[in-house]
Coordinates of C-alpha atoms in Angstrom, one line a residue:
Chain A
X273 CA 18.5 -24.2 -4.3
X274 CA 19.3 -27.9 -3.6
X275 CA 15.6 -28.8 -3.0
X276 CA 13.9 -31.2 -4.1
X277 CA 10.7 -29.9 -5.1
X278 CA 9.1 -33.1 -6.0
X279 CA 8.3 -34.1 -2.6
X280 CA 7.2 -30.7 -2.0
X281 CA 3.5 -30.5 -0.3
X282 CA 1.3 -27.7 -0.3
X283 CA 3.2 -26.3 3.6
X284 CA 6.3 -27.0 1.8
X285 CA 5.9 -24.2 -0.7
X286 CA 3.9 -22.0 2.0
X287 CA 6.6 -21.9 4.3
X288 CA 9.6 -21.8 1.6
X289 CA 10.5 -18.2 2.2
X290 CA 11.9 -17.8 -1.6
X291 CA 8.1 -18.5 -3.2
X292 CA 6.7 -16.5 -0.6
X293 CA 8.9 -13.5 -1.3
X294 CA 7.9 -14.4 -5.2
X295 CA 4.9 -14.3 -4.6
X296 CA 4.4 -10.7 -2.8
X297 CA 7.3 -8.9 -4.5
X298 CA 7.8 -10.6 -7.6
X299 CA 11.1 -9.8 -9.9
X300 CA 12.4 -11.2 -13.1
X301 CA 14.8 -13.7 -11.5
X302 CA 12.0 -15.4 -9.5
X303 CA 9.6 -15.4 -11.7
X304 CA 12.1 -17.5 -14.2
X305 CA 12.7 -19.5 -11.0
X306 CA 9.4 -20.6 -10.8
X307 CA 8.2 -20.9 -13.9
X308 CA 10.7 -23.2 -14.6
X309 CA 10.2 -25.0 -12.2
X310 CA 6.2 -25.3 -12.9
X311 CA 7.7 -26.6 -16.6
X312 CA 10.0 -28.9 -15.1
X313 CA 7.4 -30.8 -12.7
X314 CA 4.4 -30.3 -14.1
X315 CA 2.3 -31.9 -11.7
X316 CA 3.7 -29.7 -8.7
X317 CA 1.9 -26.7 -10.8
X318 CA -1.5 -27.1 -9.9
X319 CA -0.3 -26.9 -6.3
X320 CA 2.3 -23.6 -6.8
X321 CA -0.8 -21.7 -8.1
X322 CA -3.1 -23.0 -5.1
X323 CA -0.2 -21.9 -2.8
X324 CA -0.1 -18.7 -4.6
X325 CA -3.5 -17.9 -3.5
X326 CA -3.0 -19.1 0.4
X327 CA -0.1 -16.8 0.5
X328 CA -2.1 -13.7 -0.7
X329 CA -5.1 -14.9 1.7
X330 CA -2.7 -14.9 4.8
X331 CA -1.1 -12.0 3.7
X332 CA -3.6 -9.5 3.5
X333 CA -6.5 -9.8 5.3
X334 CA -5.9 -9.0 8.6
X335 CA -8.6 -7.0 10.7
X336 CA -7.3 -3.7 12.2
X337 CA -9.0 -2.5 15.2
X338 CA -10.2 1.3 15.8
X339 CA -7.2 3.3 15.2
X340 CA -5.7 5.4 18.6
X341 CA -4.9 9.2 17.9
X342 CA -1.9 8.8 15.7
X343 CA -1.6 12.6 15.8
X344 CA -2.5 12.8 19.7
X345 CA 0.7 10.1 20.7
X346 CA 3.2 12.0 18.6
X347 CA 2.0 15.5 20.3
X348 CA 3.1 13.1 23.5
X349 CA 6.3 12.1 22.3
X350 CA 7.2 15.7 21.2
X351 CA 6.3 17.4 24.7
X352 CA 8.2 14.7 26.5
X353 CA 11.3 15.3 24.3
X354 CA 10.6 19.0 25.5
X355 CA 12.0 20.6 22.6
X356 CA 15.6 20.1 21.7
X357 CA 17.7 23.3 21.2
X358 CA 17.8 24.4 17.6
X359 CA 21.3 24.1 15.9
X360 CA 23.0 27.1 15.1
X361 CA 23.5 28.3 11.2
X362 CA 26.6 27.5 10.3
X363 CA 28.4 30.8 8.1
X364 CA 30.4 30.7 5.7
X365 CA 33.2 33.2 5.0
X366 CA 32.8 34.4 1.6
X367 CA 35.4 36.4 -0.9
X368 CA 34.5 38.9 -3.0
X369 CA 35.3 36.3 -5.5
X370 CA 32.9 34.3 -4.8
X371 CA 30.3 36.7 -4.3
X372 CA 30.9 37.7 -8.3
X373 CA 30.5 34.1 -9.3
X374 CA 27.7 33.8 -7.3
X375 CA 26.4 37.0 -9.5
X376 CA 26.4 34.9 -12.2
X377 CA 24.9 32.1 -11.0
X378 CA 22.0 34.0 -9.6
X379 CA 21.6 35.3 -13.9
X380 CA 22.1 31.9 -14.8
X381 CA 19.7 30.6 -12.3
X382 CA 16.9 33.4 -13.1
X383 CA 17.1 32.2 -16.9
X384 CA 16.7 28.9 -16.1
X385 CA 13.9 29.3 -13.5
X386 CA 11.8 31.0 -15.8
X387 CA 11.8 28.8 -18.6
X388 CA 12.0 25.7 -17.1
X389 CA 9.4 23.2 -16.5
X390 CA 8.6 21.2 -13.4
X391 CA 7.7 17.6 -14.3
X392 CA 6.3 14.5 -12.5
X393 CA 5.1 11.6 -14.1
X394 CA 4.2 8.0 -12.4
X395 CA 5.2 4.4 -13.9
X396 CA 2.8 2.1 -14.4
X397 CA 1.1 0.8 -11.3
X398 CA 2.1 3.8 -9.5
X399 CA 0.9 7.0 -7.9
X400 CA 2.1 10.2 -6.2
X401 CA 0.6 12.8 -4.4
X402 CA 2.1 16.2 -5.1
X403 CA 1.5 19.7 -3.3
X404 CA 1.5 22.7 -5.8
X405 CA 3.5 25.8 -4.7
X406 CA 0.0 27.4 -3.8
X407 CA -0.9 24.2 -1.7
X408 CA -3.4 22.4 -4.0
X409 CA -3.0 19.2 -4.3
X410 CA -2.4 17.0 -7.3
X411 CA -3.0 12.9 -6.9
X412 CA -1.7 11.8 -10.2
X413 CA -2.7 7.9 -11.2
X414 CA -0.5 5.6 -12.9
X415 CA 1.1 6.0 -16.1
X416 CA 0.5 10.0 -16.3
X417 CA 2.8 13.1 -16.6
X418 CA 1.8 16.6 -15.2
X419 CA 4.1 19.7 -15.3
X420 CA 3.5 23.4 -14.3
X421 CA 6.1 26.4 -14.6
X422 CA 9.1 26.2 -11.7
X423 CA 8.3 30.1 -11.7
X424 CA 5.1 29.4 -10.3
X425 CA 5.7 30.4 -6.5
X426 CA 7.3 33.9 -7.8
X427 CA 4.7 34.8 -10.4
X428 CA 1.4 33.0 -8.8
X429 CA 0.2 31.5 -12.6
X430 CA -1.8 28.6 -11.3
X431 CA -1.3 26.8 -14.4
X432 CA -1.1 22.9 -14.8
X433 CA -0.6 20.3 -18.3
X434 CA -1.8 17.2 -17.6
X435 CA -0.9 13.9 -19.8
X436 CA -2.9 10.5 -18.2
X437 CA -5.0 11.1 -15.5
X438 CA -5.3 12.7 -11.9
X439 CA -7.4 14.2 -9.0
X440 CA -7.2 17.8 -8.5
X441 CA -7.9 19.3 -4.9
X442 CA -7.6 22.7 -5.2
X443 CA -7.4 26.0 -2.8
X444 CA -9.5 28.6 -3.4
X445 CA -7.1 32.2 -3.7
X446 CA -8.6 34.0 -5.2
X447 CA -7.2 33.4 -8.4
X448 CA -8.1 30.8 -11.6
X449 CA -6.5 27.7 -11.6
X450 CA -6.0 26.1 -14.8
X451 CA -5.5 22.6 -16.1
X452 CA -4.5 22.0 -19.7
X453 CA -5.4 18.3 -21.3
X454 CA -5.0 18.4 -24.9
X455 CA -7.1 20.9 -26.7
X456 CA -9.4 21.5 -23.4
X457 CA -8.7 24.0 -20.6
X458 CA -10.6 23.7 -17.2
X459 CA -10.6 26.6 -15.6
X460 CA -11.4 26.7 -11.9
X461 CA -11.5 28.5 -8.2
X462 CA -11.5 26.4 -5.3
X463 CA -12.7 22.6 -6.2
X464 CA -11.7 19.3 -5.8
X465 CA -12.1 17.3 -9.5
X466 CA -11.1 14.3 -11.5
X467 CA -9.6 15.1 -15.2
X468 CA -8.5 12.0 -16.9
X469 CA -6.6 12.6 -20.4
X470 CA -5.9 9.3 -22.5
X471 CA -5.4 8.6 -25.9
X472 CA -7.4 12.0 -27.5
X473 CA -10.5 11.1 -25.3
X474 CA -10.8 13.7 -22.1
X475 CA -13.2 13.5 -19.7
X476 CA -13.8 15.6 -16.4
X477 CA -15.8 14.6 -13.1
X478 CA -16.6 17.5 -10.4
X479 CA -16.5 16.3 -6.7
X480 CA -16.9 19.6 -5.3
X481 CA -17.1 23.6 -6.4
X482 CA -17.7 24.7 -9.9
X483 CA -15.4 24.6 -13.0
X484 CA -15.2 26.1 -16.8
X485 CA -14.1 24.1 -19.4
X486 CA -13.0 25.8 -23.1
X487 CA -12.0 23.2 -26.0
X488 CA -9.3 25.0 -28.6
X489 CA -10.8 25.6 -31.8
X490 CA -13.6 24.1 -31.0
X491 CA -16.9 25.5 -31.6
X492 CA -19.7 26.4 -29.4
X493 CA -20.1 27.3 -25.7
X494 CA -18.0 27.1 -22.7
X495 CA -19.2 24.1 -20.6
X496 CA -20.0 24.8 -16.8
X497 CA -20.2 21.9 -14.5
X498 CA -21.9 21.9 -10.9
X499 CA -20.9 19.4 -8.2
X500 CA -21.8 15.3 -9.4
X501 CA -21.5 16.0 -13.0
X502 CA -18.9 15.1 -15.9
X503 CA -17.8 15.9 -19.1
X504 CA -16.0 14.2 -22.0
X505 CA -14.7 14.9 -25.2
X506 CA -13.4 12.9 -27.9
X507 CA -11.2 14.6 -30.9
X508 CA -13.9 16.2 -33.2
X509 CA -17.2 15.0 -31.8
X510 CA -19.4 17.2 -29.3
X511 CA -18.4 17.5 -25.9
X512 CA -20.9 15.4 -24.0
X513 CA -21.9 16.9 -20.4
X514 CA -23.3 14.4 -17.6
X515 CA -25.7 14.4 -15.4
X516 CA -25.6 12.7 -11.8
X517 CA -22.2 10.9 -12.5
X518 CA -20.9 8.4 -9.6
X519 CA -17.6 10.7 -8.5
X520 CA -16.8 7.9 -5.9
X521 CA -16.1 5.5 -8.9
X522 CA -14.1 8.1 -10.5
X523 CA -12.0 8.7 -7.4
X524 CA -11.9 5.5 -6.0
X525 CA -8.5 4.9 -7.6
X526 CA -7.1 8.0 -5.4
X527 CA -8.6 5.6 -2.2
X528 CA -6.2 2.5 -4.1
X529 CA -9.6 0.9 -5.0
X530 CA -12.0 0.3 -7.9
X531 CA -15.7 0.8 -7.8
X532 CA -17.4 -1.4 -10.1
X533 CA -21.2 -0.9 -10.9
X534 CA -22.1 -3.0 -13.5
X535 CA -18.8 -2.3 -15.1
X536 CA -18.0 -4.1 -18.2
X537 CA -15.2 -6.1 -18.4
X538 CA -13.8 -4.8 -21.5
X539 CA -13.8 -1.4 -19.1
X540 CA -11.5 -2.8 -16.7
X541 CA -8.9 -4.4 -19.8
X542 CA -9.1 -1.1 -21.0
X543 CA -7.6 0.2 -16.9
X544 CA -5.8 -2.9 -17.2
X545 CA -3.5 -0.8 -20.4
X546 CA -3.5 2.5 -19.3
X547 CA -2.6 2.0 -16.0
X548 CA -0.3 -1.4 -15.6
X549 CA 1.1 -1.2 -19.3
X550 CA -1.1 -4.6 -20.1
X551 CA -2.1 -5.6 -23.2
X552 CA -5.1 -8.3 -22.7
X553 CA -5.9 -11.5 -24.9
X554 CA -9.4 -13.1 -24.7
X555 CA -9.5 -16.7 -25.4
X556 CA -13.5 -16.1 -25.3
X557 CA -14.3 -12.3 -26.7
X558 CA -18.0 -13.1 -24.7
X559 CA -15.9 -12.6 -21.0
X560 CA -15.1 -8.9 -22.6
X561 CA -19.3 -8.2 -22.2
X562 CA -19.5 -9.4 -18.7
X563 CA -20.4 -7.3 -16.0
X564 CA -19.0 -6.9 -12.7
X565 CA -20.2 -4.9 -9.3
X566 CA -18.2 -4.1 -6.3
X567 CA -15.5 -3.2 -4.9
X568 CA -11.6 -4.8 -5.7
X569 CA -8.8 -3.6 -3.7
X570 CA -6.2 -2.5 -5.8
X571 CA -2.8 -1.8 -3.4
X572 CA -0.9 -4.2 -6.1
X573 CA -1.9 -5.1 -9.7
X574 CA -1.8 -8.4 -8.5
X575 CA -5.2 -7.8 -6.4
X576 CA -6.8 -6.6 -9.7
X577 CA -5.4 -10.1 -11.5
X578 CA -6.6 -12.6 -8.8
X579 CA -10.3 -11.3 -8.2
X580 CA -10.7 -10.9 -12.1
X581 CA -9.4 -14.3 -12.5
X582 CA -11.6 -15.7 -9.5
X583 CA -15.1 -13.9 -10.6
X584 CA -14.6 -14.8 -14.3
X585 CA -13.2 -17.9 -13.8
X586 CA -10.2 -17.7 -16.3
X587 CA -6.5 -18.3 -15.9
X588 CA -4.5 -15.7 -16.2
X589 CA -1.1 -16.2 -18.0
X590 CA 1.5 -13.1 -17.9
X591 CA 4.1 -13.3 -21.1
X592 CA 5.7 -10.0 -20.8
X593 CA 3.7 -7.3 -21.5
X594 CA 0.6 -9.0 -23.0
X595 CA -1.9 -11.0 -20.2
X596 CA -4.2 -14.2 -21.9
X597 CA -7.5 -15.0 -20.2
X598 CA -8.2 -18.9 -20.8
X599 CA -11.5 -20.3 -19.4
X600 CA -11.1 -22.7 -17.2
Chain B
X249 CA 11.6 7.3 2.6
X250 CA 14.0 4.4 3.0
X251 CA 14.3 3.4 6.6
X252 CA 17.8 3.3 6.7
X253 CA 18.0 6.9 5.3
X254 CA 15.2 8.2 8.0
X255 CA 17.2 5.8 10.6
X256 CA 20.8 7.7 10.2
X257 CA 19.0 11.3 9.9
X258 CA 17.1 10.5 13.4
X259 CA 21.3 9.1 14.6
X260 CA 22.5 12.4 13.9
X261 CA 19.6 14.1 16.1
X262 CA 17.2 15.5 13.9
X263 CA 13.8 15.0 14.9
X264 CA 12.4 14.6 11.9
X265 CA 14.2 11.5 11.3
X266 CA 12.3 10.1 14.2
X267 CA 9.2 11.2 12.9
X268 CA 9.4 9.9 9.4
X269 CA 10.1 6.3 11.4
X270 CA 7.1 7.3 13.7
X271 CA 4.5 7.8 10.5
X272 CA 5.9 4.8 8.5
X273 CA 5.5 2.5 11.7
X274 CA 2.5 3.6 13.5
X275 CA -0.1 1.3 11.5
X276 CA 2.2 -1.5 11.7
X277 CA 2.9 -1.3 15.3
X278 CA -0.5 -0.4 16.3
X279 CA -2.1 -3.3 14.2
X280 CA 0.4 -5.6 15.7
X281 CA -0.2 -4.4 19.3
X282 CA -3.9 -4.5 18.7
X283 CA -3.5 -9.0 18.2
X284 CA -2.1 -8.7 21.9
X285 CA -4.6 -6.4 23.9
X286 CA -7.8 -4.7 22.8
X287 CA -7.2 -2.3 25.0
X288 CA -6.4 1.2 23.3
X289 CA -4.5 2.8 25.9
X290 CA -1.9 0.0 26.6
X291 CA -0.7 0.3 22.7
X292 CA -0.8 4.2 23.0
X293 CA 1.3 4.3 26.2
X294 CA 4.1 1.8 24.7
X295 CA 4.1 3.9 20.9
X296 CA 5.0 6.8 23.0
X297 CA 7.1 4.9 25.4
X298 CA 9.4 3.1 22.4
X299 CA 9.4 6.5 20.7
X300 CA 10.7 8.7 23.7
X301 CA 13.1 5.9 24.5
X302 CA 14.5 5.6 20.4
X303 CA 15.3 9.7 20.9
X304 CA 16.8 9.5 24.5
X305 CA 19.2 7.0 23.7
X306 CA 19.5 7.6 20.2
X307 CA 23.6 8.0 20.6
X308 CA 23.8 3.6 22.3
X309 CA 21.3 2.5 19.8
X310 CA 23.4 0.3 17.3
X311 CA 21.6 0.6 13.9
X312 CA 19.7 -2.7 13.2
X313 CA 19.9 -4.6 10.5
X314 CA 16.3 -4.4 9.9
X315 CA 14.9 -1.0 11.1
X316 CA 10.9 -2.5 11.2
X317 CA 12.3 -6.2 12.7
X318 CA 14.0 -4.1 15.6
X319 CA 10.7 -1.2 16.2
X320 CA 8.2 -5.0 16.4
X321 CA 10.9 -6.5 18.7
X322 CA 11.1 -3.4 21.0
X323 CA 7.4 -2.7 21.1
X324 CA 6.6 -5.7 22.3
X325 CA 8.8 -5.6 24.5
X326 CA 7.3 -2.8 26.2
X327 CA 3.5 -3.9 25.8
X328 CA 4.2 -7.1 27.1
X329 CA 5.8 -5.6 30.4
X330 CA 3.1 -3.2 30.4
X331 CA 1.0 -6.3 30.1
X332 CA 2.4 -7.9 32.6
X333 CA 3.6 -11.3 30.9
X334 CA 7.2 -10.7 33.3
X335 CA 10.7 -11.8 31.2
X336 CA 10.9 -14.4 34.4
X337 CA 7.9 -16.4 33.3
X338 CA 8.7 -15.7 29.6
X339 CA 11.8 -17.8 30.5
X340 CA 10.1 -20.7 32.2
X341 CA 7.2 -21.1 29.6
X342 CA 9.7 -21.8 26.8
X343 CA 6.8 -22.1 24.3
X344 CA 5.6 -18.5 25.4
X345 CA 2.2 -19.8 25.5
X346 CA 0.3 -18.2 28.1
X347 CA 1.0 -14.5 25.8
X348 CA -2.1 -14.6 24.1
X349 CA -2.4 -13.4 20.3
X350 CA -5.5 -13.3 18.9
X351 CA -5.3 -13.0 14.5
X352 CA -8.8 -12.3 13.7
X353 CA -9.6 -12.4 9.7
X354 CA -11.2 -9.5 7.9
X355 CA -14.4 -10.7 6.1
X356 CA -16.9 -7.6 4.8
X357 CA -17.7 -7.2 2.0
X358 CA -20.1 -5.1 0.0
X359 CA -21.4 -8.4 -2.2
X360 CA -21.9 -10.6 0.5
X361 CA -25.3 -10.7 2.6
X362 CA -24.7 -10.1 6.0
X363 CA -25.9 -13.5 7.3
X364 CA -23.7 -15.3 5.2
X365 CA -20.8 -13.4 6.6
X366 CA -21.8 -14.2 9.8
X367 CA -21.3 -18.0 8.7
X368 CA -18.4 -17.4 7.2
X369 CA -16.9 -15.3 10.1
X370 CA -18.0 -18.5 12.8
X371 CA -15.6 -20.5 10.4
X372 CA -13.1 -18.9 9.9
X373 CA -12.3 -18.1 13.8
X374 CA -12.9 -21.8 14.2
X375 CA -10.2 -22.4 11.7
X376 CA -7.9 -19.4 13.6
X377 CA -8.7 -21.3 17.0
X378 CA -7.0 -24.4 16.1
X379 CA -3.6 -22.8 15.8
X380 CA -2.2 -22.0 18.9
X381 CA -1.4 -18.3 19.9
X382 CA 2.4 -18.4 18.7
X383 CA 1.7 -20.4 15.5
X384 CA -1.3 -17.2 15.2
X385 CA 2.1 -14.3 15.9
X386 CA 4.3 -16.6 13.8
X387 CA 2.1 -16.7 11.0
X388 CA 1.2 -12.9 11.2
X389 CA 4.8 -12.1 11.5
X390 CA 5.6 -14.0 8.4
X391 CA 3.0 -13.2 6.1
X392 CA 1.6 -9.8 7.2
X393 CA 4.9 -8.0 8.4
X394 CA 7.0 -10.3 5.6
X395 CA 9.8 -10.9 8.5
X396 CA 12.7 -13.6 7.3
X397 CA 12.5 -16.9 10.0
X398 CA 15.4 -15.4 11.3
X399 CA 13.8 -11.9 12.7
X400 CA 10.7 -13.8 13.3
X401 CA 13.1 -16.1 15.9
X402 CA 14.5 -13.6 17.8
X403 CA 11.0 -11.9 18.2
X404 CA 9.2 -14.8 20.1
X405 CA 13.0 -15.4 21.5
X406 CA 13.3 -19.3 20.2
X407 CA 16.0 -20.3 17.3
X408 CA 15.5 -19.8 13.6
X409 CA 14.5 -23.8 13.1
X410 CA 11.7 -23.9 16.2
X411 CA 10.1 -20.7 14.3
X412 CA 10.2 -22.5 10.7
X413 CA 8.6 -25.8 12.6
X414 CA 6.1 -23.5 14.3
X415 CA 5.1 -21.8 11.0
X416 CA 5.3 -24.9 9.3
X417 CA 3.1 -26.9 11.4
X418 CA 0.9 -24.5 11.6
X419 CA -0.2 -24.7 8.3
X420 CA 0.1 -28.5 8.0
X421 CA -2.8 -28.1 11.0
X422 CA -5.1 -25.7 8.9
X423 CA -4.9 -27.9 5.6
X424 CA -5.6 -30.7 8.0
X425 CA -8.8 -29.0 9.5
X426 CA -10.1 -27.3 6.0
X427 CA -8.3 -29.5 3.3
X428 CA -7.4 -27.0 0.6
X429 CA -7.5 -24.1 1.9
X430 CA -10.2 -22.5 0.6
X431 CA -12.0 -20.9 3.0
X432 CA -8.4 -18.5 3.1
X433 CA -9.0 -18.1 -0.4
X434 CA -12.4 -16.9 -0.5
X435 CA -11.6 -14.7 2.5
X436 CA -8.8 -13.0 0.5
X437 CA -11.8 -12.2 -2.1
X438 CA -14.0 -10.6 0.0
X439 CA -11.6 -8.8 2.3
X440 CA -11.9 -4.7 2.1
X441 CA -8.9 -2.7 2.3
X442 CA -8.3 0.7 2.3

């Protein structure tokens, strides 16, 4: 980069395609890049950071109109295609030699299928749908581990650990479905719920159906939820069972959003860890008993980052893992 | 999916291939048709039409460099003949004015009274109607579909510096007309996405 940034202008960084690509998919390299660059000319750093926010502004909001029949088209495409011929199997010759090694593969394989574990876990800032072998489905949020038996197609336990947090949308078989976080089971049918699982605190909001939940060793009844209500736990304490609870809030991070109604900041520092890895710094411990309503897209972290730093009015600063709010 | 992965997997003739590329670039190329027309069934006829076209001559296709530069490129290719705006005239008007594109700015928001987004909505397409319809694609090309100046060029068909001078003076015109940009900034706040 022979540029001379000094003369730069506020189009001049808009249209320079390096900081735009910094800005919307940010790595190490770039962000040494222009960080450096923000220490080297210090009076061109007022300007990045304004240029920073145009960038996101013409990035993002752009108004989509009333979506055709994305299902409807492709129906289209396939009957015009008018279904290609299948391709033949291919077959293999085998020897009796290999049929005996594939003997003992197949006891090999049987161990290992029924004592192994099937595990999926999301980074932070990340999150993965995933179908269960009986078709539930599992939206796991960021920073969270779940794993069920591989044997679970042959021997039809519906049974599910869950480390972090996730939405459970389950079919109804029949059978129980069970999710195990920490010392609590939830045992359910056919229902669609939230459990999240952090740190020895595990709470549980119902969307739809009806679920059990048993707490190991601990004393007292099993709690029953109906539809709109949630339950927590913290390690020894009583679990707490709540009425009317807002289950769009506690979903709206499967929709990549986050419901706030009169949410305490400290609240969304607290997401800001579990979920992105941050540890948070307050210049001003006051900002942490703010309160904000809405709603704050939340496709990147970086959404989450520029409306908290907008509403409260603070600067953001990112050193590694740790973010500092300064007032403005 | 990576693109290139789906790309080679629809080359070799399986369908799926093609359909992994369909789901990945229906939003895209729908959104993007919808700045052109508002009509529904012009952008629904050329999906099907690029579509049917990728699988039929799947085994001439050269694989692109950039699978979602080259799906943009060919769809509106297709919408604009469907449209009407003939290559002959696309030729003549070297500044491909008379296409219309129309970039119009989400503004809703939960927090914001419905009058005041009203106001907001008057400015904001007033600051949109001083850039001219290929500064509106160029700009929604670079920043919404993240396309290098290079892929934007060959899009709009003019070279790589005539697409960084058309991006470039668009902006210079909308600090001109609102200063510091704010406007853009408080959109970007009270945009919804889902």
């Amino acid at each position: 980069m022979n540029k001379d940034y000094r003369d730069y202008r506020m189009e001049d960084f808009l249209a320079d395609e390096y900081f735009i690509r910094w800005v919307k998919f940010p790595d190490a390299a770039a962000d040494a890049f222009w960080q450096q660059l923000a220490a080297d000319v210090p009076e061109k750093a007022p300007l990045m950071r304004e240029a920073r926010e145009v960038v996101y502004a013409l990035s993002t909001p752009v108004l989509e109109k009333n979506d055709p029949a994305r299902e409807k088209i492709w129906q289209a495409v396939l009957d015009n295609i008018q279904q290609t011929p299948a391709r033949p199997l291919r077959r293999y010759r085998r020897t009796w030699l290999a049929a005996a090694s594939v003997l003992l593969l197949l006891a090999l394989g049987a161990t290992w299928y029924f004592t192994s574990t099937i595990i999926v876990s999301t980074g932070y800032g990340e999150t993965r749908e995933v179908i269960l072998p009986d078709h539930s489905s599992l939206m796991l949020n960021a920073h969270s581990t779940a794993s069920y038996a591989r044997s679970w197609t042959v021997t039809g336990r519906r049974e599910v650990s869950l480390e972090g947090e996730a939405f459970f949308d389950v079919k109804h078989t029949g059978d129980t479905f069970r999710v195990q976080a920490g010392p609590a089971c939830i045992t359910v049918l056919g229902t669609a719920f939230n459990v999240r699982h952090r740190e020895g605190m595990i709470a549980v909001v119902l969307q739809r159906g009806r679920v059990r939940i048993d707490v190991a060793n601990g004393e007292g009844q099993p709690a029953f939820l109906q539809p709109g209500e949630g339950w927590s736990y913290a390690h020894q304490q009583q679990p707490v069972v709540m009425q009317a609870v807002d289950t769009a809030a506690a979903t709206a991070w499967t929709r990549h959003e986050l419901l706030l109604n009169a949410t305490k900041v400290k609240d969304v520092i607290r997401l800001l860890k579990d979920n992105y890895g941050y540890t948070v710094v307050l210049e001003d411990s006051t900002i942490g008993e703010r309160e904000i309503k809405g709603r704050i897209p939340m496709q990147r972290e970086q959404d989450l980052l520029f409306v908290l730093s907008r509403i409260l009015d603070v600067d953001i600063q990112q050193k590694n893992d740790t973010l500092l709010f300064t007032t403005r | 999916m990576q693109d290139k992965e789906l790309w080679s997997w629809y080359k070799s003739g399986e369908i799926s291939g093609l359909e992994g590329l369909y789901n990945a670039y229906y939003r895209p190329l729908t959104n993007y048709g919808f700045k052109f027309t508002e009509d529904k069934s012009f952008i629904e006829e050329s999906i099907q039409d690029l579509f049917l076209k990728l699988w039929r001559n799947r085994d001439s296709i050269v694989t692109p460099q950039v699978v979602k530069q080259y799906l943009l490129l060919s769809f509106r290719r297709i919408l604009l003949r469907k449209l009407e705006y003939s290559p002959s005239r696309l030729e003549e008007a070297f500044s491909g004015e008379h296409i219309p594109f129309y970039l119009e700015l989400s503004y809703e928001h939960p927090l914001i009274r419905a009058e005041r987004a009203a106001e907001l909505k008057k400015k904001v397409d007033a600051l949109m109607d001083t850039l001219t319809h290929r500064q509106r694609e160029a700009i929604f090309l670079k920043y919404y579909e993240d396309l290098s100046y290079e892929e934007i060029a060959e899009i709009l068909q003019i070279n790589t510096g005539g697409t960084y001078k058309l991006v470039y003076r668009a902006l210079e015109r909308l600090r001109e007309q609102f200063g510091d940009f704010s406007l853009l900034v408080l959109l970007y706040l009270l945009q919804r996405r889902y």
